[in-house]
Amino acid sequence: MSWLKTLFPREGRASDDEGDKHFWLAMRENYGYWLTIGCLNPKGPRWSKLLLLATLICWLILVATSYHVLYTDPGLVCESVHFIIFVVVNFNFWISFFIQSETIIDIYRQMGAGFYDYGELLDPETRGKVDRLIAQTKGRKKMLMKGFSLMAFLTYFSMNIARPLLKILNDDVTAVGQPGMFPLLPVTFWLPVQVTTLSYTLMFALVEVASFNFTGVVVGHIFFFLATCEEVSLECRVVALTLGSAKRISLASSVPLSVCLSHSIRHHQVIIRTVDKVERIVYYPAMFYIVCSGVLLCISGFLFLTDKIDLIAKMSFACFLISEMLGALVYCYYGEKVKTMSSEIYNELYFGDWIEDMVEVKNYNLIVQARSFDGLTISAGGFLQLNLETYTNVLSSAFSYFNILNAIST
């Protein structure tokens, strides 16, 4: 069972590289096993890539199935199209994580080591405030990640365990007897093969592995964005705190005010570079994810409300609908949060205790104010900004698409 140790990273993993220790520490604290399951972990075991192969095979079968039943089963066509789009959209994240693997490693190492070390510079009051902010951030991340993990498990269970089981218990054998149809799988598949007990067993195993892998892909990239944006927001608050309290810190540590301010400015530079790295990773995948979220929400809502599929399928798509709404919300909410927290540096600096000091310090602070005035934004493909306004547009688009699809179906 030694392979389990590679799947679930632990703090203190044997390594001669201090950076690797920080990497695995950050992975452990941020539910990094999801990235390993989804083949997104750049230091994950090589065998995990086989999970992705199962997902790609299932995607090709879904394409074949949707074409085969295009004119005979509109409900199954909608289901297949939903999962085809879902896989393509989230597969873009895997491509980006693979290309940007070194950047991913750098970000997790930075989170594990701490973004910036002030050493003994901070006075007890400021240090206490920083420690409280760190504790609050860790607690919030843990709560959100546990909640989202539970939602992912519920979605996986409803689709891959409950749905096939209820089909069997309810004797739902629609399409059994039709050549190549596998209706008792979580999603009905068609293949130009003879339906036998062996083929059913192999197909069921393939679907379970693919679903397990793709749950990791979806949750993994969402947790990466959530964790990094929470850390960036925390660091922005720390910079705002140290800039606003620079004079008190200077007096307590007997260090010149200009030195205290230079530490805060270097810290701010680290934050800016980190946000640039995150944007490079999610730049195109986030664009496809947000743009296609409207379509996915539309199809999930339609399948949940239509009478073209059974009650068992409705239960599964209710979970998908909630998960897809939450996934889009994470990207838009945290994009907004990064902008808001980075803008707070401007306000804290404006009301800071350095105002009565030397003119040259004031000039440097005016430069920092100008740099932080608009806040840091994360763009998705240069096409849109990740913020709550974008999320509102996604929901509005989904509702419009739903009305069109509903009108066509009736």
mmCIF file of C-alpha atoms in Angstrom, residues 19-290:
data_model
loop_
_atom_site.group_PDB
_atom_site.id
_atom_site.type_symbol
_atom_site.label_atom_id
_atom_site.label_comp_id
_atom_site.label_asym_id
_atom_site.label_seq_id
_atom_site.Cartn_x
_atom_site.Cartn_y
_atom_site.Cartn_z
ATOM 1 C CA GLY A 19 11.494 23.805 -1.075
ATOM 2 C CA ASP A 20 9.917 20.362 -1.438
ATOM 3 C CA LYS A 21 9.096 20.306 2.276
ATOM 4 C CA HIS A 22 7.321 23.632 1.906
ATOM 5 C CA PHE A 23 5.541 22.337 -1.198
ATOM 6 C CA TRP A 24 4.168 19.253 0.540
ATOM 7 C CA LEU A 25 3.254 21.265 3.627
ATOM 8 C CA ALA A 26 1.133 23.604 1.499
ATOM 9 C CA MET A 27 -0.398 20.622 -0.308
ATOM 10 C CA ARG A 28 -1.356 19.013 2.989
ATOM 11 C CA GLU A 29 -2.865 22.200 4.391
ATOM 12 C CA ASN A 30 -4.852 22.855 1.214
ATOM 13 C CA TYR A 31 -6.300 19.390 0.523
ATOM 14 C CA GLY A 32 -3.691 18.668 -2.133
ATOM 15 C CA TYR A 33 -4.803 15.057 -2.552
ATOM 16 C CA TRP A 34 -7.562 16.375 -4.834
ATOM 17 C CA LEU A 35 -4.894 17.662 -7.213
ATOM 18 C CA THR A 36 -3.194 14.257 -7.168
ATOM 19 C CA ILE A 37 -6.474 12.451 -7.916
ATOM 20 C CA GLY A 38 -7.111 14.879 -10.776
ATOM 21 C CA CYS A 39 -3.549 14.526 -12.194
ATOM 22 C CA LEU A 40 -2.979 18.238 -11.481
ATOM 23 C CA ASN A 41 -0.192 17.739 -8.937
ATOM 24 C CA PRO A 42 3.117 18.397 -10.762
ATOM 25 C CA LYS A 43 4.914 16.217 -8.196
ATOM 26 C CA GLY A 44 2.248 13.517 -8.161
ATOM 27 C CA PRO A 45 2.965 9.851 -8.974
ATOM 28 C CA ARG A 46 3.332 8.994 -12.647
ATOM 29 C CA TRP A 47 0.760 6.216 -12.469
ATOM 30 C CA SER A 48 -1.948 8.779 -11.657
ATOM 31 C CA LYS A 49 -1.857 9.896 -15.323
ATOM 32 C CA LEU A 50 -3.588 6.603 -16.190
ATOM 33 C CA LEU A 51 -6.703 7.947 -14.459
ATOM 34 C CA LEU A 52 -6.846 10.733 -17.024
ATOM 35 C CA LEU A 53 -6.730 8.190 -19.846
ATOM 36 C CA ALA A 54 -9.936 6.599 -18.519
ATOM 37 C CA THR A 55 -11.625 10.018 -18.573
ATOM 38 C CA LEU A 56 -10.626 10.646 -22.191
ATOM 39 C CA ILE A 57 -11.931 7.222 -23.264
ATOM 40 C CA CYS A 58 -15.278 7.919 -21.573
ATOM 41 C CA TRP A 59 -15.444 11.309 -23.289
ATOM 42 C CA LEU A 60 -15.044 9.681 -26.711
ATOM 43 C CA ILE A 61 -17.765 7.164 -25.841
ATOM 44 C CA LEU A 62 -20.077 10.035 -24.821
ATOM 45 C CA VAL A 63 -19.533 11.683 -28.206
ATOM 46 C CA ALA A 64 -20.393 8.409 -29.956
ATOM 47 C CA THR A 65 -23.468 7.919 -27.751
ATOM 48 C CA SER A 66 -24.864 11.407 -28.373
ATOM 49 C CA TYR A 67 -24.478 10.918 -32.122
ATOM 50 C CA HIS A 68 -26.075 7.448 -32.028
ATOM 51 C CA VAL A 69 -29.239 8.603 -30.182
ATOM 52 C CA LEU A 70 -29.361 12.100 -31.689
ATOM 53 C CA TYR A 71 -32.874 11.709 -33.123
ATOM 54 C CA THR A 72 -34.295 9.046 -30.820
ATOM 55 C CA ASP A 73 -33.603 10.063 -27.195
ATOM 56 C CA PRO A 74 -33.440 13.854 -26.539
ATOM 57 C CA GLY A 75 -33.035 13.341 -22.793
ATOM 58 C CA LEU A 76 -29.938 11.198 -23.239
ATOM 59 C CA VAL A 77 -28.588 13.629 -25.841
ATOM 60 C CA CYS A 78 -28.863 16.496 -23.330
ATOM 61 C CA GLU A 79 -27.125 14.410 -20.665
ATOM 62 C CA SER A 80 -24.315 13.431 -23.023
ATOM 63 C CA VAL A 81 -23.829 16.987 -24.315
ATOM 64 C CA HIS A 82 -23.696 18.274 -20.730
ATOM 65 C CA PHE A 83 -20.894 15.876 -19.802
ATOM 66 C CA ILE A 84 -19.050 16.430 -23.102
ATOM 67 C CA ILE A 85 -18.917 20.191 -22.455
ATOM 68 C CA PHE A 86 -18.155 19.622 -18.769
ATOM 69 C CA VAL A 87 -15.118 17.464 -19.548
ATOM 70 C CA VAL A 88 -13.769 19.795 -22.259
ATOM 71 C CA VAL A 89 -14.092 22.896 -20.070
ATOM 72 C CA ASN A 90 -12.343 21.373 -17.067
ATOM 73 C CA PHE A 91 -9.743 19.559 -19.192
ATOM 74 C CA ASN A 92 -8.407 23.010 -20.135
ATOM 75 C CA PHE A 93 -7.265 23.376 -16.522
ATOM 76 C CA TRP A 94 -5.311 20.126 -16.745
ATOM 77 C CA ILE A 95 -3.535 21.399 -19.878
ATOM 78 C CA SER A 96 -2.678 24.706 -18.190
ATOM 79 C CA PHE A 97 -1.482 22.998 -14.990
ATOM 80 C CA PHE A 98 0.702 20.676 -17.081
ATOM 81 C CA ILE A 99 2.247 23.557 -19.061
ATOM 82 C CA GLN A 100 2.667 25.747 -15.971
ATOM 83 C CA SER A 101 3.858 22.956 -13.651
ATOM 84 C CA GLU A 102 6.929 24.883 -12.452
ATOM 85 C CA THR A 103 4.768 27.902 -11.635
ATOM 86 C CA ILE A 104 2.399 25.670 -9.646
ATOM 87 C CA ILE A 105 5.350 24.324 -7.664
ATOM 88 C CA ASP A 106 6.634 27.849 -6.969
ATOM 89 C CA ILE A 107 3.244 29.000 -5.689
ATOM 90 C CA TYR A 108 2.802 26.042 -3.329
ATOM 91 C CA ARG A 109 6.366 26.392 -2.063
ATOM 92 C CA GLN A 110 5.664 30.042 -1.376
ATOM 93 C CA MET A 111 2.475 29.212 0.512
ATOM 94 C CA GLY A 112 4.294 26.572 2.549
ATOM 95 C CA ALA A 113 7.222 28.833 3.435
ATOM 96 C CA GLY A 114 5.203 32.005 3.972
ATOM 97 C CA PHE A 115 5.046 34.796 1.439
ATOM 98 C CA TYR A 116 7.363 37.178 3.274
ATOM 99 C CA ASP A 117 9.397 37.044 6.473
ATOM 100 C CA TYR A 118 9.618 40.235 8.534
ATOM 101 C CA GLY A 119 11.927 38.514 11.010
ATOM 102 C CA GLU A 120 11.926 40.257 14.397
ATOM 103 C CA LEU A 121 10.834 43.579 12.933
ATOM 104 C CA LEU A 122 7.166 43.507 13.964
ATOM 105 C CA ASP A 123 6.185 44.774 17.400
ATOM 106 C CA PRO A 124 4.087 42.495 19.689
ATOM 107 C CA GLU A 125 0.811 44.273 18.887
ATOM 108 C CA THR A 126 1.256 43.984 15.129
ATOM 109 C CA ARG A 127 2.543 40.397 15.420
ATOM 110 C CA GLY A 128 -0.555 39.475 17.423
ATOM 111 C CA LYS A 129 -2.839 40.957 14.765
ATOM 112 C CA VAL A 130 -0.983 39.110 12.001
ATOM 113 C CA ASP A 131 -1.210 35.793 13.870
ATOM 114 C CA ARG A 132 -4.961 36.276 14.318
ATOM 115 C CA LEU A 133 -5.366 36.987 10.604
ATOM 116 C CA ILE A 134 -3.418 33.816 9.750
ATOM 117 C CA ALA A 135 -5.543 31.718 12.112
ATOM 118 C CA GLN A 136 -8.769 33.152 10.673
ATOM 119 C CA THR A 137 -7.640 32.464 7.109
ATOM 120 C CA LYS A 138 -6.655 28.865 7.872
ATOM 121 C CA GLY A 139 -9.950 28.253 9.648
ATOM 122 C CA ARG A 140 -11.955 29.730 6.776
ATOM 123 C CA LYS A 141 -10.058 27.709 4.156
ATOM 124 C CA LYS A 142 -10.542 24.510 6.117
ATOM 125 C CA MET A 143 -14.274 25.111 6.507
ATOM 126 C CA LEU A 144 -14.797 25.972 2.826
ATOM 127 C CA MET A 145 -12.699 23.077 1.557
ATOM 128 C CA LYS A 146 -14.446 20.590 3.821
ATOM 129 C CA GLY A 147 -17.833 21.863 2.653
ATOM 130 C CA PHE A 148 -16.884 21.714 -1.015
ATOM 131 C CA SER A 149 -15.334 18.249 -0.576
ATOM 132 C CA LEU A 150 -18.591 17.052 0.966
ATOM 133 C CA MET A 151 -20.525 18.487 -1.982
ATOM 134 C CA ALA A 152 -18.167 16.724 -4.399
ATOM 135 C CA PHE A 153 -18.624 13.393 -2.596
ATOM 136 C CA LEU A 154 -22.419 13.818 -2.617
ATOM 137 C CA THR A 155 -22.383 14.541 -6.350
ATOM 138 C CA TYR A 156 -20.118 11.561 -7.006
ATOM 139 C CA PHE A 157 -22.250 9.278 -4.823
ATOM 140 C CA SER A 158 -25.559 10.363 -6.351
ATOM 141 C CA MET A 159 -24.273 9.930 -9.898
ATOM 142 C CA ASN A 160 -22.008 6.902 -9.660
ATOM 143 C CA ILE A 161 -23.421 4.827 -6.814
ATOM 144 C CA ALA A 162 -27.021 5.794 -6.083
ATOM 145 C CA ARG A 163 -28.152 6.224 -9.679
ATOM 146 C CA PRO A 164 -27.029 2.799 -11.015
ATOM 147 C CA LEU A 165 -28.266 1.107 -7.833
ATOM 148 C CA LEU A 166 -31.714 2.708 -8.042
ATOM 149 C CA LYS A 167 -31.924 1.834 -11.735
ATOM 150 C CA ILE A 168 -31.389 -1.812 -10.867
ATOM 151 C CA LEU A 169 -33.800 -1.760 -7.908
ATOM 152 C CA ASN A 170 -36.490 -0.071 -10.020
ATOM 153 C CA ASP A 171 -35.955 -2.514 -12.894
ATOM 154 C CA ASP A 172 -35.131 0.407 -15.164
ATOM 155 C CA VAL A 173 -33.837 -1.606 -18.093
ATOM 156 C CA THR A 174 -34.795 0.804 -20.840
ATOM 157 C CA ALA A 175 -32.661 0.160 -23.914
ATOM 158 C CA VAL A 176 -31.554 -3.244 -22.661
ATOM 159 C CA GLY A 177 -31.767 -5.431 -25.708
ATOM 160 C CA GLN A 178 -30.860 -2.569 -28.030
ATOM 161 C CA PRO A 179 -27.500 -3.359 -29.611
ATOM 162 C CA GLY A 180 -24.579 -1.768 -27.801
ATOM 163 C CA MET A 181 -26.586 0.143 -25.157
ATOM 164 C CA PHE A 182 -25.429 0.173 -21.502
ATOM 165 C CA PRO A 183 -28.358 1.833 -19.652
ATOM 166 C CA LEU A 184 -27.466 0.681 -16.132
ATOM 167 C CA LEU A 185 -24.264 2.708 -16.027
ATOM 168 C CA PRO A 186 -24.246 6.113 -14.271
ATOM 169 C CA VAL A 187 -24.647 7.617 -17.762
ATOM 170 C CA THR A 188 -26.067 5.473 -20.545
ATOM 171 C CA PHE A 189 -23.326 4.563 -23.012
ATOM 172 C CA TRP A 190 -23.443 3.143 -26.505
ATOM 173 C CA LEU A 191 -20.668 1.128 -28.075
ATOM 174 C CA PRO A 192 -20.656 -1.076 -31.174
ATOM 175 C CA VAL A 193 -20.013 -4.180 -29.065
ATOM 176 C CA GLN A 194 -22.080 -7.033 -27.723
ATOM 177 C CA VAL A 195 -23.611 -6.297 -24.304
ATOM 178 C CA THR A 196 -22.496 -9.026 -21.898
ATOM 179 C CA THR A 197 -21.813 -9.314 -18.181
ATOM 180 C CA LEU A 198 -18.097 -8.915 -18.850
ATOM 181 C CA SER A 199 -18.533 -5.824 -21.035
ATOM 182 C CA TYR A 200 -20.874 -4.299 -18.441
ATOM 183 C CA THR A 201 -18.327 -4.923 -15.676
ATOM 184 C CA LEU A 202 -15.497 -3.403 -17.695
ATOM 185 C CA MET A 203 -17.576 -0.373 -18.679
ATOM 186 C CA PHE A 204 -18.727 0.198 -15.101
ATOM 187 C CA ALA A 205 -15.132 0.046 -13.835
ATOM 188 C CA LEU A 206 -14.034 2.479 -16.557
ATOM 189 C CA VAL A 207 -16.797 4.965 -15.699
ATOM 190 C CA GLU A 208 -16.046 4.791 -11.975
ATOM 191 C CA VAL A 209 -12.331 5.436 -12.516
ATOM 192 C CA ALA A 210 -13.048 8.295 -14.930
ATOM 193 C CA SER A 211 -15.564 9.890 -12.560
ATOM 194 C CA PHE A 212 -13.135 9.554 -9.652
ATOM 195 C CA ASN A 213 -10.401 11.213 -11.709
ATOM 196 C CA PHE A 214 -12.546 14.022 -13.023
ATOM 197 C CA THR A 215 -13.954 14.821 -9.616
ATOM 198 C CA GLY A 216 -10.323 15.416 -8.648
ATOM 199 C CA VAL A 217 -9.755 17.658 -11.687
ATOM 200 C CA VAL A 218 -12.763 19.856 -10.893
ATOM 201 C CA VAL A 219 -12.226 20.098 -7.144
ATOM 202 C CA GLY A 220 -8.442 20.357 -7.560
ATOM 203 C CA HIS A 221 -8.386 23.456 -9.755
ATOM 204 C CA ILE A 222 -11.103 25.116 -7.658
ATOM 205 C CA PHE A 223 -9.153 24.453 -4.444
ATOM 206 C CA PHE A 224 -5.962 25.773 -6.034
ATOM 207 C CA PHE A 225 -7.658 29.060 -6.895
ATOM 208 C CA LEU A 226 -9.441 29.267 -3.542
ATOM 209 C CA ALA A 227 -6.261 28.605 -1.552
ATOM 210 C CA THR A 228 -4.036 31.008 -3.481
ATOM 211 C CA CYS A 229 -6.596 33.822 -3.429
ATOM 212 C CA GLU A 230 -7.175 33.350 0.311
ATOM 213 C CA GLU A 231 -3.418 33.556 0.866
ATOM 214 C CA VAL A 232 -3.075 36.617 -1.371
ATOM 215 C CA SER A 233 -5.963 38.319 0.444
ATOM 216 C CA LEU A 234 -4.307 37.531 3.782
ATOM 217 C CA GLU A 235 -0.969 38.923 2.627
ATOM 218 C CA CYS A 236 -2.662 42.093 1.355
ATOM 219 C CA ARG A 237 -4.171 42.624 4.798
ATOM 220 C CA VAL A 238 -0.759 42.077 6.406
ATOM 221 C CA VAL A 239 0.846 44.631 4.073
ATOM 222 C CA ALA A 240 -1.933 47.111 4.805
ATOM 223 C CA LEU A 241 -1.435 46.517 8.528
ATOM 224 C CA THR A 242 2.343 46.986 8.442
ATOM 225 C CA LEU A 243 2.143 50.072 6.229
ATOM 226 C CA GLY A 244 -0.497 51.660 8.429
ATOM 227 C CA SER A 245 1.497 50.886 11.595
ATOM 228 C CA ALA A 246 4.957 51.621 10.189
ATOM 229 C CA LYS A 247 5.753 54.404 12.657
ATOM 230 C CA ARG A 248 4.802 52.311 15.701
ATOM 231 C CA ILE A 249 6.831 49.379 14.379
ATOM 232 C CA SER A 250 9.801 51.688 13.792
ATOM 233 C CA LEU A 251 9.691 53.048 17.339
ATOM 234 C CA ALA A 252 9.274 49.595 18.911
ATOM 235 C CA SER A 253 12.118 48.002 16.936
ATOM 236 C CA SER A 254 14.452 51.018 16.821
ATOM 237 C CA VAL A 255 14.662 50.606 13.059
ATOM 238 C CA PRO A 256 14.424 53.622 10.726
ATOM 239 C CA LEU A 257 10.951 54.234 9.343
ATOM 240 C CA SER A 258 12.229 53.978 5.780
ATOM 241 C CA VAL A 259 13.484 50.426 6.474
ATOM 242 C CA CYS A 260 10.099 49.379 7.882
ATOM 243 C CA LEU A 261 8.349 50.773 4.826
ATOM 244 C CA SER A 262 10.799 49.064 2.466
ATOM 245 C CA HIS A 263 9.893 45.672 3.981
ATOM 246 C CA SER A 264 6.203 46.321 3.370
ATOM 247 C CA ILE A 265 6.870 47.452 -0.193
ATOM 248 C CA ARG A 266 8.936 44.335 -0.961
ATOM 249 C CA HIS A 267 6.125 42.249 0.524
ATOM 250 C CA HIS A 268 3.673 44.039 -1.772
ATOM 251 C CA GLN A 269 5.909 43.264 -4.759
ATOM 252 C CA VAL A 270 5.844 39.554 -3.863
ATOM 253 C CA ILE A 271 2.033 39.666 -3.791
ATOM 254 C CA ILE A 272 1.862 41.357 -7.199
ATOM 255 C CA ARG A 273 4.159 38.733 -8.736
ATOM 256 C CA THR A 274 2.098 35.919 -7.190
ATOM 257 C CA VAL A 275 -1.158 37.286 -8.611
ATOM 258 C CA ASP A 276 0.528 37.493 -12.023
ATOM 259 C CA LYS A 277 1.502 33.808 -11.714
ATOM 260 C CA VAL A 278 -2.039 32.784 -10.759
ATOM 261 C CA GLU A 279 -3.450 34.772 -13.665
ATOM 262 C CA ARG A 280 -1.088 33.037 -16.109
ATOM 263 C CA ILE A 281 -2.317 29.650 -14.906
ATOM 264 C CA VAL A 282 -6.068 30.349 -15.057
ATOM 265 C CA TYR A 283 -6.017 32.932 -17.876
ATOM 266 C CA TYR A 284 -7.600 30.844 -20.646
ATOM 267 C CA PRO A 285 -9.124 27.965 -18.625
ATOM 268 C CA ALA A 286 -11.072 30.394 -16.430
ATOM 269 C CA MET A 287 -12.426 32.141 -19.520
ATOM 270 C CA PHE A 288 -13.794 28.869 -20.934
ATOM 271 C CA TYR A 289 -15.018 27.856 -17.481
ATOM 272 C CA ILE A 290 -16.966 31.067 -16.851
#
